[in-house]
Amino acid sequence: MKNQVPHQRIILECITLSFVLLYVYAAMSKLLDFENFKVQLGQSPLLSAHAAWIVYAVPITEFLIAGFLIIPRLRTTALKASMALMTMFTAYIFIVLHYSSFVPCSCGGILEKMSWNVHLVFNIVLMILAAAAILLDEKLKENESFKESYRKVLIWIPAIIVAGTAVVSFLFVSSERLMHYENPFIRRYPRHAAVLRSQLDLKYNSYYFAGRSEGRIYLGNSTAPLQLLSIDENLKNKKIDRIKSAPKDILFQRAMVSVQDKYFYLKDGTVPAVFRGSAADWIITNKFSGLPYFDQAEPIDSIRMVLRSNKGEDLANILGLFDNEKTRKIKYNPQLLQKQVDGIFDTDGKLLYDNNTKKISYVYFYRNEFITADNHAELIQRGNTIDTTTRAKVKVSYLENHTVRKMSAPPYVVNANAAVCRNLLFIHSKIKGKYQDEKVWSQSFVIDVYDLNKQTYLLSFPIYNIRDQKLKTFLVTKDCLYAVIGSTLVLYDLKPIIKKEIKDAH
């Protein structure tokens, strides 16, 4: 027995020294690359919402345990703390691999070379070593047999494992709730949520998305409003179509085209005029009569449109429903858009309609808000984007005896553009979030994804820059995202992490 004691003490000292070196190394690597560590923790699928304090707590805890391990009278406490910490790290990796919405990048340092599964095994081995060290420490301290020491630690080790696992599980559940429903402006970037498949040079930067019908994407051209470019969903088989029978007596100024189902709509709110025809022959066959002036309009069906006009109080923006077959053709809903400053610039935004869910969406440009309405223009709900700009930051000057309004300073743009696909809302955000990777932010356009049914933020992904060109507009289908960046049309494949969230209307 006496001959074994030095042997056991050497083993205990080796395990203790190994933990000291591991903790010092791990804590130092985090501090030396603190900004990267903070970004990685902020992107964690488990701890994002708690990253503000965990980013400091982890290296401090590692340093403290390392210090306690080398103080003999504190070693027992430090070994139990080591067991608890390794249990939490192990539980973290297990939940990431089996229960989180995505698997993030690995930790820094030499551990970055490990896969998540190898890292899990590595942590389990460290847990076993910590348990062995606790057992040896108890035995040597009391000079008892292994059997007697084992009885004493039999309660401690399971209790530590249960407590450590419970802490990580609680942090995971609370973080998920905060991230989805009360997001503190932290974006999540699952790897390869959307992957670039192909791109096409359009030659000109005047194209916009007119719509999608029967497997083809249609692009209008603001400089040639009667001409449309269509292309299949793989960016092949280009075709040029031209709208026929356009009235010669109408002076179009801002003509735009929408394509929905088998119809096309030629719209110009400055006239105002809307014409409809079949996409089979591109011949105008119907005219919407009695239209008010409008600046945005989206077809709901062959006879109805949702539009934005300046018919509100003090000429403020207002949304309304136009029915071409009713006697009273336009019905406004003044409750949809909410004035903060002047009712025009502060309520500016993007009007959208999804034909599958039969819902209208409106995303404000200058505040963190969007609304959803049914196809009768009745409010369903109001939602918020994850940034913190609750009030539009616009400065308005009134000229010519208060009859003309102009922006007196550049506005603070929050949401630059948006698209809707069934229950998912895709927003091009212009505001940098917490723990944002500087490289991703500077080299891409960030798309935030929201679930309109659940009123939750889901995730974000980048659309990468093409030279110095701007993201003008984008369109989303169940499988792909199409974007016009300057004069280039790009196609991104949406991966299962996004596609599984897309729900058809009930």
Short mmCIF file of C-alpha atoms in Angstrom, two decimals:
data_model
loop_
_atom_site.label_atom_id
_atom_site.label_comp_id
_atom_site.label_asym_id
_atom_site.label_seq_id
_atom_site.Cartn_x
_atom_site.Cartn_y
_atom_site.Cartn_z
CA MET A 1 0.00 0.00 0.00
CA LYS A 2 2.76 2.40 0.94
CA ASN A 3 4.59 1.68 -2.32
CA GLN A 4 1.48 2.61 -4.25
CA VAL A 5 0.98 6.02 -2.67
CA PRO A 6 3.84 7.82 -4.48
CA HIS A 7 2.64 6.21 -7.68
CA GLN A 8 -0.89 7.49 -7.16
CA ARG A 9 0.37 10.92 -6.17
CA ILE A 10 2.39 11.17 -9.37
CA ILE A 11 -0.72 10.30 -11.41
CA LEU A 12 -2.74 12.94 -9.53
CA GLU A 13 -0.02 15.54 -10.05
CA CYS A 14 0.15 14.75 -13.79
CA ILE A 15 -3.63 15.07 -14.20
CA THR A 16 -3.65 18.29 -12.19
CA LEU A 17 -0.78 19.77 -14.22
CA SER A 18 -2.50 18.77 -17.47
CA PHE A 19 -5.64 20.67 -16.44
CA VAL A 20 -3.59 23.69 -15.38
CA LEU A 21 -1.84 23.81 -18.77
CA LEU A 22 -5.11 23.25 -20.64
CA TYR A 23 -6.96 26.03 -18.81
CA VAL A 24 -4.12 28.54 -19.07
CA TYR A 25 -3.69 27.80 -22.77
CA ALA A 26 -7.45 27.95 -23.46
CA ALA A 27 -7.93 31.20 -21.53
CA MET A 28 -4.88 32.85 -23.11
CA SER A 29 -5.98 31.90 -26.66
CA LYS A 30 -9.39 33.45 -25.99
CA LEU A 31 -7.90 36.68 -24.66
CA LEU A 32 -5.27 36.99 -27.41
CA ASP A 33 -8.01 36.68 -30.04
CA PHE A 34 -10.77 38.15 -27.92
CA GLU A 35 -12.74 39.81 -30.73
CA ASN A 36 -12.88 36.57 -32.70
CA PHE A 37 -13.88 34.64 -29.57
CA LYS A 38 -16.63 37.17 -28.90
CA VAL A 39 -17.93 36.82 -32.48
CA GLN A 40 -17.84 33.01 -32.26
CA LEU A 41 -19.73 33.01 -28.97
CA GLY A 42 -22.21 35.54 -30.34
CA GLN A 43 -22.86 33.19 -33.26
CA SER A 44 -23.32 30.17 -31.00
CA PRO A 45 -26.67 28.43 -31.53
CA LEU A 46 -26.85 27.83 -27.76
CA LEU A 47 -25.44 30.85 -25.98
CA SER A 48 -25.94 33.82 -28.33
CA ALA A 49 -28.28 35.73 -26.04
CA HIS A 50 -25.93 35.31 -23.04
CA ALA A 51 -22.70 36.04 -24.92
CA ALA A 52 -22.25 39.47 -23.28
CA TRP A 53 -21.32 37.94 -19.92
CA ILE A 54 -20.19 34.43 -20.92
CA VAL A 55 -17.43 35.90 -23.10
CA TYR A 56 -15.77 37.17 -19.88
CA ALA A 57 -16.93 34.43 -17.53
CA VAL A 58 -15.30 31.54 -19.42
CA PRO A 59 -11.64 32.74 -19.53
CA ILE A 60 -11.88 34.15 -15.97
CA THR A 61 -13.22 30.81 -14.72
CA GLU A 62 -10.45 28.93 -16.54
CA PHE A 63 -7.78 31.14 -14.98
CA LEU A 64 -9.31 30.81 -11.51
CA ILE A 65 -9.53 27.01 -11.66
CA ALA A 66 -5.94 26.82 -12.95
CA GLY A 67 -4.82 28.99 -10.03
CA PHE A 68 -6.76 26.97 -7.45
CA LEU A 69 -5.33 23.69 -8.80
CA ILE A 70 -1.80 24.70 -7.84
CA ILE A 71 -2.81 25.66 -4.29
CA PRO A 72 -2.85 22.43 -2.23
CA ARG A 73 -5.64 23.40 0.17
CA LEU A 74 -7.89 24.48 -2.76
CA ARG A 75 -7.13 21.54 -5.01
CA THR A 76 -10.14 19.46 -3.99
CA THR A 77 -12.54 22.33 -4.79
CA ALA A 78 -10.68 23.05 -8.05
CA LEU A 79 -10.91 19.43 -9.20
CA LYS A 80 -14.66 19.42 -8.62
CA ALA A 81 -14.90 22.73 -10.48
CA SER A 82 -12.89 21.16 -13.32
CA MET A 83 -15.34 18.29 -13.45
CA ALA A 84 -18.25 20.75 -13.57
CA LEU A 85 -16.63 22.88 -16.29
CA MET A 86 -15.75 19.90 -18.49
CA THR A 87 -19.30 18.58 -18.01
CA MET A 88 -20.70 21.90 -19.23
CA PHE A 89 -18.35 21.94 -22.24
CA THR A 90 -19.35 18.35 -23.05
CA ALA A 91 -23.07 19.07 -22.66
CA TYR A 92 -22.64 22.13 -24.87
CA ILE A 93 -21.11 20.10 -27.70
CA PHE A 94 -23.69 17.32 -27.36
CA ILE A 95 -26.58 19.80 -27.60
CA VAL A 96 -24.92 21.56 -30.56
CA LEU A 97 -24.63 18.25 -32.42
CA HIS A 98 -28.09 16.89 -31.61
CA TYR A 99 -30.50 19.68 -30.71
CA SER A 100 -29.35 23.03 -32.10
CA SER A 101 -30.65 24.53 -35.35
CA PHE A 102 -27.14 24.53 -36.85
CA VAL A 103 -23.55 23.56 -36.07
CA PRO A 104 -21.23 26.60 -35.80
CA CYS A 105 -17.52 26.87 -36.47
CA SER A 106 -15.11 25.18 -34.05
CA CYS A 107 -13.35 26.88 -31.18
CA GLY A 108 -10.04 28.62 -31.65
CA GLY A 109 -6.52 27.42 -30.89
CA ILE A 110 -5.41 23.84 -31.48
CA LEU A 111 -8.96 22.68 -30.74
CA GLU A 112 -10.04 24.36 -33.98
CA LYS A 113 -8.43 21.45 -35.86
CA MET A 114 -10.79 18.99 -34.17
CA SER A 115 -14.19 18.09 -35.56
CA TRP A 116 -17.12 18.48 -33.19
CA ASN A 117 -17.37 14.72 -32.68
CA VAL A 118 -13.64 14.42 -31.89
CA HIS A 119 -13.98 17.39 -29.56
CA LEU A 120 -16.85 15.61 -27.79
CA VAL A 121 -14.70 12.50 -27.23
CA PHE A 122 -11.80 14.70 -26.07
CA ASN A 123 -14.05 16.36 -23.47
CA ILE A 124 -15.42 13.03 -22.26
CA VAL A 125 -11.85 11.81 -21.72
CA LEU A 126 -11.14 14.96 -19.70
CA MET A 127 -14.27 14.33 -17.63
CA ILE A 128 -13.01 10.81 -16.87
CA LEU A 129 -9.60 12.20 -15.90
CA ALA A 130 -11.26 14.78 -13.64
CA ALA A 131 -13.31 12.05 -11.95
CA ALA A 132 -10.19 9.95 -11.49
CA ALA A 133 -8.35 12.92 -10.01
CA ILE A 134 -11.20 13.57 -7.53
CA LEU A 135 -11.08 9.92 -6.48
CA LEU A 136 -7.27 9.93 -6.07
CA ASP A 137 -7.35 13.22 -4.20
CA GLU A 138 -9.95 11.89 -1.76
CA LYS A 139 -8.01 8.66 -1.23
CA LEU A 140 -4.63 10.31 -0.66
CA LYS A 141 -6.12 12.99 1.56
CA GLU A 142 -7.80 10.49 3.89
CA ASN A 143 -5.32 7.62 3.30
CA GLU A 144 -8.23 5.26 2.64
CA SER A 145 -8.78 2.34 0.32
CA PHE A 146 -10.21 2.92 -3.14
CA LYS A 147 -13.45 1.27 -2.05
CA GLU A 148 -13.91 3.68 0.85
CA SER A 149 -12.94 6.70 -1.27
CA TYR A 150 -15.24 5.55 -4.05
CA ARG A 151 -18.22 5.58 -1.69
CA LYS A 152 -17.49 9.18 -0.73
CA VAL A 153 -17.22 10.49 -4.29
CA LEU A 154 -20.10 8.36 -5.60
CA ILE A 155 -22.54 11.16 -4.79
CA TRP A 156 -20.29 14.05 -5.79
CA ILE A 157 -19.50 13.05 -9.36
CA PRO A 158 -23.08 12.28 -10.53
CA ALA A 159 -24.28 15.46 -8.79
CA ILE A 160 -21.66 17.53 -10.59
CA ILE A 161 -22.56 15.96 -13.96
CA VAL A 162 -26.29 16.57 -13.45
CA ALA A 163 -25.74 20.16 -12.28
CA GLY A 164 -23.38 21.02 -15.14
CA THR A 165 -25.73 19.55 -17.73
CA ALA A 166 -28.71 21.36 -16.18
CA VAL A 167 -26.93 24.73 -16.33
CA VAL A 168 -26.07 24.37 -20.03
CA SER A 169 -29.58 23.11 -20.83
CA PHE A 170 -31.11 26.10 -19.06
CA LEU A 171 -28.84 28.52 -20.92
CA PHE A 172 -29.76 26.83 -24.24
CA VAL A 173 -33.52 27.02 -23.65
CA SER A 174 -33.46 30.61 -22.39
CA SER A 175 -31.12 31.72 -25.18
CA GLU A 176 -33.39 30.18 -27.84
CA ARG A 177 -36.40 31.99 -26.43
CA LEU A 178 -34.58 35.31 -26.29
CA MET A 179 -33.04 34.95 -29.75
CA HIS A 180 -36.32 34.13 -31.49
CA TYR A 181 -38.74 36.35 -29.58
CA GLU A 182 -36.73 39.09 -27.83
CA ASN A 183 -33.58 39.19 -29.93
CA PRO A 184 -30.92 41.53 -28.48
CA PHE A 185 -29.69 42.30 -32.05
CA ILE A 186 -27.47 39.26 -32.43
CA ARG A 187 -27.46 37.59 -35.83
CA ARG A 188 -27.02 33.87 -36.38
CA TYR A 189 -25.13 32.71 -39.44
CA PRO A 190 -25.57 28.96 -40.01
CA ARG A 191 -22.88 27.70 -42.37
CA HIS A 192 -23.99 27.42 -45.99
CA ALA A 193 -27.60 28.50 -45.41
CA ALA A 194 -27.53 29.84 -48.96
CA VAL A 195 -24.87 28.93 -51.51
CA LEU A 196 -24.05 30.70 -54.77
CA ARG A 197 -24.80 28.46 -57.73
CA SER A 198 -24.48 30.70 -60.79
CA GLN A 199 -24.57 34.25 -62.08
CA LEU A 200 -25.41 36.01 -65.32
CA ASP A 201 -24.28 39.33 -66.75
CA LEU A 202 -27.38 41.35 -67.65
CA LYS A 203 -25.26 44.04 -69.37
CA TYR A 204 -27.41 46.84 -67.91
CA ASN A 205 -28.17 47.93 -64.35
CA SER A 206 -31.79 48.93 -65.04
CA TYR A 207 -33.38 45.52 -64.43
CA TYR A 208 -35.77 44.66 -61.61
CA PHE A 209 -37.79 41.54 -60.75
CA ALA A 210 -41.26 41.63 -62.28
CA GLY A 211 -42.28 38.23 -60.94
CA ARG A 212 -42.29 34.52 -61.52
CA SER A 213 -44.64 32.31 -63.52
CA GLU A 214 -44.60 28.71 -64.74
CA GLY A 215 -40.95 28.07 -63.98
CA ARG A 216 -39.59 31.31 -65.41
CA ILE A 217 -38.22 34.43 -63.74
CA TYR A 218 -39.29 37.74 -65.31
CA LEU A 219 -37.23 40.92 -65.18
CA GLY A 220 -38.54 44.31 -66.15
CA ASN A 221 -36.37 47.12 -67.45
CA SER A 222 -36.93 50.65 -66.16
CA THR A 223 -35.46 52.17 -69.32
CA ALA A 224 -37.53 49.94 -71.64
CA PRO A 225 -40.79 49.50 -69.66
CA LEU A 226 -42.67 47.50 -72.33
CA GLN A 227 -39.93 44.91 -72.65
CA LEU A 228 -39.34 41.93 -70.36
CA LEU A 229 -36.47 39.52 -70.06
CA SER A 230 -37.43 36.02 -68.91
CA ILE A 231 -35.14 33.19 -67.97
CA ASP A 232 -35.63 29.72 -66.54
CA GLU A 233 -34.95 29.01 -62.89
CA ASN A 234 -31.41 27.83 -63.66
CA LEU A 235 -30.52 31.14 -65.35
CA LYS A 236 -30.65 29.57 -68.82
CA ASN A 237 -32.85 29.86 -71.92
CA LYS A 238 -33.20 33.63 -72.05
CA LYS A 239 -36.16 35.10 -73.86
CA ILE A 240 -37.28 38.65 -74.68
CA ASP A 241 -41.00 39.52 -74.65
CA ARG A 242 -42.67 42.81 -75.50
CA ILE A 243 -46.01 44.06 -74.24
CA LYS A 244 -48.35 44.80 -77.13
CA SER A 245 -51.32 47.14 -77.51
CA ALA A 246 -50.05 49.69 -74.98
CA PRO A 247 -52.13 52.89 -75.29
CA LYS A 248 -50.43 55.53 -77.43
CA ASP A 249 -52.22 58.43 -75.78
CA ILE A 250 -50.82 57.77 -72.28
CA LEU A 251 -47.53 59.38 -71.36
CA PHE A 252 -45.93 56.79 -69.11
CA GLN A 253 -43.36 58.22 -66.70
CA ARG A 254 -42.59 55.44 -64.22
CA ALA A 255 -44.06 52.36 -65.83
CA MET A 256 -43.41 49.06 -64.06
CA VAL A 257 -44.50 45.51 -64.84
CA SER A 258 -45.67 42.77 -62.49
CA VAL A 259 -46.12 39.13 -63.50
CA GLN A 260 -48.35 36.89 -61.39
CA ASP A 261 -49.75 33.52 -62.32
CA LYS A 262 -50.62 33.76 -66.04
CA TYR A 263 -51.15 37.51 -66.08
CA PHE A 264 -48.99 40.58 -66.48
CA TYR A 265 -49.78 44.07 -65.16
CA LEU A 266 -48.44 47.29 -66.64
CA LYS A 267 -48.53 49.92 -63.87
CA ASP A 268 -47.77 53.62 -63.62
CA GLY A 269 -48.98 55.48 -60.54
CA THR A 270 -48.10 58.90 -61.96
CA VAL A 271 -50.72 58.60 -64.73
CA PRO A 272 -52.38 56.74 -62.91
CA ALA A 273 -52.97 53.56 -64.92
CA VAL A 274 -52.93 49.78 -64.65
CA PHE A 275 -53.40 47.45 -67.62
CA ARG A 276 -53.68 43.67 -67.55
CA GLY A 277 -53.08 40.97 -70.13
CA SER A 278 -52.13 37.34 -70.57
CA ALA A 279 -48.48 36.33 -70.30
CA ALA A 280 -49.20 33.82 -73.09
CA ASP A 281 -49.30 36.54 -75.79
CA TRP A 282 -48.41 39.78 -73.90
CA ILE A 283 -51.42 41.59 -75.31
CA ILE A 284 -53.24 44.09 -73.06
CA THR A 285 -56.88 43.09 -72.72
CA ASN A 286 -58.14 44.90 -69.58
CA LYS A 287 -57.83 48.33 -68.03
CA PHE A 288 -58.26 49.20 -64.35
CA SER A 289 -60.39 52.35 -64.31
CA GLY A 290 -60.94 54.86 -61.51
CA LEU A 291 -57.47 54.46 -59.97
CA PRO A 292 -56.08 57.01 -57.53
CA TYR A 293 -52.47 58.17 -57.87
CA PHE A 294 -50.12 55.62 -56.30
CA ASP A 295 -46.42 54.94 -55.94
CA GLN A 296 -46.51 51.17 -55.24
CA ALA A 297 -49.02 48.51 -56.28
CA GLU A 298 -49.08 44.73 -56.12
CA PRO A 299 -51.73 42.54 -57.81
CA ILE A 300 -53.78 40.32 -55.52
CA ASP A 301 -55.77 38.65 -58.26
CA SER A 302 -57.05 39.49 -61.75
CA ILE A 303 -59.30 42.31 -60.52
CA ARG A 304 -57.81 43.51 -57.21
CA MET A 305 -54.61 45.31 -56.23
CA VAL A 306 -53.13 46.54 -52.98
CA LEU A 307 -51.55 49.94 -53.42
CA ARG A 308 -49.88 52.74 -51.53
CA SER A 309 -51.11 56.24 -52.11
CA ASN A 310 -50.76 59.72 -50.60
CA LYS A 311 -54.42 60.05 -49.68
CA GLY A 312 -53.97 59.93 -45.94
CA GLU A 313 -54.25 62.80 -43.49
CA ASP A 314 -51.88 65.63 -44.51
CA LEU A 315 -51.14 63.65 -47.70
CA ALA A 316 -49.52 60.86 -45.66
CA ASN A 317 -48.85 57.42 -47.10
CA ILE A 318 -51.79 55.05 -46.82
CA LEU A 319 -52.45 51.49 -47.96
CA GLY A 320 -55.65 50.57 -49.71
CA LEU A 321 -57.35 47.84 -51.69
CA PHE A 322 -58.51 48.56 -55.26
CA ASP A 323 -61.26 46.38 -56.74
CA ASN A 324 -61.81 46.94 -60.46
CA GLU A 325 -65.31 45.47 -60.40
CA LYS A 326 -66.83 47.32 -57.45
CA THR A 327 -68.65 50.64 -57.70
CA ARG A 328 -66.59 52.03 -54.83
CA LYS A 329 -63.30 50.80 -56.19
CA ILE A 330 -60.82 51.90 -53.52
CA LYS A 331 -60.97 51.13 -49.81
CA TYR A 332 -58.22 52.61 -47.67
CA ASN A 333 -57.12 51.34 -44.26
CA PRO A 334 -55.54 54.26 -42.36
CA GLN A 335 -54.68 51.96 -39.43
CA LEU A 336 -52.00 50.00 -41.30
CA LEU A 337 -49.22 52.60 -41.68
CA GLN A 338 -48.37 54.50 -38.50
CA LYS A 339 -47.01 58.04 -38.61
CA GLN A 340 -44.00 58.98 -36.47
CA VAL A 341 -42.66 62.20 -38.05
CA ASP A 342 -44.44 63.37 -41.20
CA GLY A 343 -46.39 60.36 -42.46
CA ILE A 344 -44.54 60.24 -45.78
CA PHE A 345 -40.81 59.74 -45.37
CA ASP A 346 -41.12 58.04 -41.97
CA THR A 347 -43.62 55.50 -43.35
CA ASP A 348 -41.69 54.78 -46.53
CA GLY A 349 -41.13 51.08 -47.15
CA LYS A 350 -41.55 48.06 -49.38
CA LEU A 351 -45.00 46.69 -50.26
CA LEU A 352 -45.16 42.92 -50.83
CA TYR A 353 -47.82 40.29 -51.54
CA ASP A 354 -47.55 36.51 -51.39
CA ASN A 355 -49.99 34.69 -53.65
CA ASN A 356 -49.65 31.42 -51.73
CA THR A 357 -50.60 32.69 -48.28
CA LYS A 358 -52.81 35.51 -49.66
CA LYS A 359 -51.14 37.97 -47.29
CA ILE A 360 -49.86 41.51 -47.68
CA SER A 361 -46.59 42.52 -46.05
CA TYR A 362 -45.09 45.96 -45.63
CA VAL A 363 -41.52 46.54 -44.40
CA TYR A 364 -40.53 50.03 -43.21
CA PHE A 365 -37.22 51.35 -44.51
CA TYR A 366 -36.32 53.58 -41.56
CA ARG A 367 -37.51 51.67 -38.49
CA ASN A 368 -37.40 48.11 -37.18
CA GLU A 369 -40.98 47.24 -38.04
CA PHE A 370 -43.08 45.35 -40.56
CA ILE A 371 -46.78 44.61 -40.80
CA THR A 372 -48.85 41.74 -42.16
CA ALA A 373 -52.40 42.09 -43.47
CA ASP A 374 -54.89 39.78 -45.15
CA ASN A 375 -55.98 40.13 -48.79
CA HIS A 376 -58.74 42.51 -47.69
CA ALA A 377 -56.09 44.91 -46.30
CA GLU A 378 -57.09 44.18 -42.70
CA LEU A 379 -54.25 44.09 -40.16
CA ILE A 380 -53.14 40.66 -38.95
CA GLN A 381 -50.11 41.63 -36.88
CA ARG A 382 -47.19 43.98 -36.44
CA GLY A 383 -43.67 42.64 -36.07
CA ASN A 384 -40.19 43.95 -35.42
CA THR A 385 -36.83 43.29 -36.97
CA ILE A 386 -33.98 42.48 -34.61
CA ASP A 387 -32.26 45.87 -34.66
CA THR A 388 -33.14 48.53 -32.09
CA THR A 389 -34.24 51.45 -34.29
CA THR A 390 -37.83 51.84 -33.14
CA ARG A 391 -38.24 55.40 -34.42
CA ALA A 392 -37.48 56.58 -37.95
CA LYS A 393 -34.42 58.84 -38.02
CA VAL A 394 -35.48 61.25 -40.76
CA LYS A 395 -35.25 65.04 -40.94
CA VAL A 396 -37.93 66.73 -43.02
CA SER A 397 -37.99 70.30 -44.30
CA TYR A 398 -41.24 72.01 -45.36
CA LEU A 399 -41.01 74.36 -48.34
CA GLU A 400 -43.38 76.62 -50.31
CA ASN A 401 -45.71 77.44 -47.42
CA HIS A 402 -45.70 73.92 -46.05
CA THR A 403 -46.89 72.39 -49.34
CA VAL A 404 -43.64 70.65 -50.28
CA ARG A 405 -41.66 68.24 -48.10
CA LYS A 406 -38.06 67.25 -48.63
CA MET A 407 -35.44 65.28 -46.76
CA SER A 408 -33.10 67.78 -45.10
CA ALA A 409 -30.52 65.10 -44.22
CA PRO A 410 -29.73 61.59 -45.45
CA PRO A 411 -32.05 59.11 -43.70
CA TYR A 412 -30.85 56.32 -41.44
CA VAL A 413 -31.75 53.24 -43.47
CA VAL A 414 -32.62 50.17 -41.42
CA ASN A 415 -34.18 47.81 -43.97
CA ALA A 416 -33.01 48.43 -47.53
CA ASN A 417 -35.21 45.90 -49.32
CA ALA A 418 -37.36 42.84 -48.73
CA ALA A 419 -38.96 39.80 -50.31
CA VAL A 420 -41.55 37.32 -49.10
CA CYS A 421 -41.91 33.60 -49.79
CA ARG A 422 -44.96 32.03 -48.17
CA ASN A 423 -44.49 32.40 -44.40
CA LEU A 424 -40.89 33.66 -44.55
CA LEU A 425 -39.89 37.30 -44.80
CA PHE A 426 -36.40 38.06 -46.14
CA ILE A 427 -34.99 41.51 -45.32
CA HIS A 428 -31.80 43.15 -46.57
CA SER A 429 -30.62 44.89 -43.40
CA LYS A 430 -28.27 47.86 -43.36
CA ILE A 431 -27.56 47.84 -39.62
CA LYS A 432 -24.60 46.00 -38.14
CA GLY A 433 -25.50 43.73 -35.23
CA LYS A 434 -23.66 42.73 -32.06
CA TYR A 435 -20.74 40.32 -32.40
CA GLN A 436 -20.88 40.85 -36.18
CA ASP A 437 -18.03 39.34 -38.14
CA GLU A 438 -16.37 42.41 -39.69
CA LYS A 439 -15.21 40.49 -42.75
CA VAL A 440 -18.67 39.10 -43.52
CA TRP A 441 -20.25 42.51 -42.96
CA SER A 442 -17.83 44.38 -45.24
CA GLN A 443 -17.89 41.83 -48.06
CA SER A 444 -21.58 41.05 -48.30
CA PHE A 445 -25.19 42.13 -48.11
CA VAL A 446 -26.83 40.61 -45.04
CA ILE A 447 -30.24 38.97 -45.39
CA ASP A 448 -32.26 38.42 -42.20
CA VAL A 449 -35.01 35.79 -42.25
CA TYR A 450 -38.23 35.96 -40.19
CA ASP A 451 -41.14 33.57 -39.78
CA LEU A 452 -44.35 35.59 -40.17
CA ASN A 453 -46.51 32.84 -38.69
CA LYS A 454 -44.50 32.52 -35.49
CA GLN A 455 -43.37 36.17 -35.35
CA THR A 456 -39.79 35.03 -34.83
CA TYR A 457 -36.32 35.77 -36.16
CA LEU A 458 -34.79 32.62 -37.68
CA LEU A 459 -31.32 33.30 -39.06
CA SER A 460 -29.18 35.43 -41.35
CA PHE A 461 -26.99 34.72 -44.36
CA PRO A 462 -24.73 36.77 -46.64
CA ILE A 463 -25.10 37.60 -50.33
CA TYR A 464 -21.56 38.43 -51.37
CA ASN A 465 -20.53 41.62 -53.13
CA ILE A 466 -19.78 41.71 -56.83
CA ARG A 467 -17.14 44.37 -57.28
CA ASP A 468 -18.57 47.66 -55.89
CA GLN A 469 -22.08 47.13 -57.20
CA LYS A 470 -25.17 47.48 -55.03
CA LEU A 471 -27.83 44.92 -54.24
CA LYS A 472 -30.81 46.44 -56.04
CA THR A 473 -33.54 43.88 -55.53
CA PHE A 474 -34.10 40.19 -54.88
CA LEU A 475 -36.75 37.50 -55.26
CA VAL A 476 -37.17 34.30 -53.23
CA THR A 477 -38.74 30.97 -54.21
CA LYS A 478 -39.07 27.74 -52.21
CA ASP A 479 -35.65 26.61 -53.41
CA CYS A 480 -33.65 29.67 -54.46
CA LEU A 481 -32.87 33.31 -53.97
CA TYR A 482 -32.33 35.48 -57.05
CA ALA A 483 -30.68 38.87 -56.71
CA VAL A 484 -29.80 41.71 -59.05
CA ILE A 485 -26.46 43.17 -57.96
CA GLY A 486 -25.64 46.07 -60.26
CA SER A 487 -25.85 44.53 -63.71
CA THR A 488 -25.41 40.93 -62.52
CA LEU A 489 -28.14 38.39 -61.83
CA VAL A 490 -27.09 35.86 -59.18
CA LEU A 491 -28.70 32.60 -58.11
CA TYR A 492 -28.29 31.24 -54.57
CA ASP A 493 -29.54 27.80 -53.57
CA LEU A 494 -31.40 27.78 -50.26
CA LYS A 495 -30.27 24.90 -48.08
CA PRO A 496 -32.46 22.67 -45.86
CA ILE A 497 -32.02 24.86 -42.77
CA ILE A 498 -34.11 27.52 -44.57
CA LYS A 499 -36.26 25.32 -46.81
CA LYS A 500 -37.61 23.28 -43.90
CA GLU A 501 -39.03 26.50 -42.40
CA ILE A 502 -41.07 27.37 -45.51
CA LYS A 503 -44.72 26.44 -44.96
CA ASP A 504 -47.57 26.50 -47.47
CA ALA A 505 -50.82 28.19 -46.54
CA HIS A 506 -53.22 25.98 -44.60
#
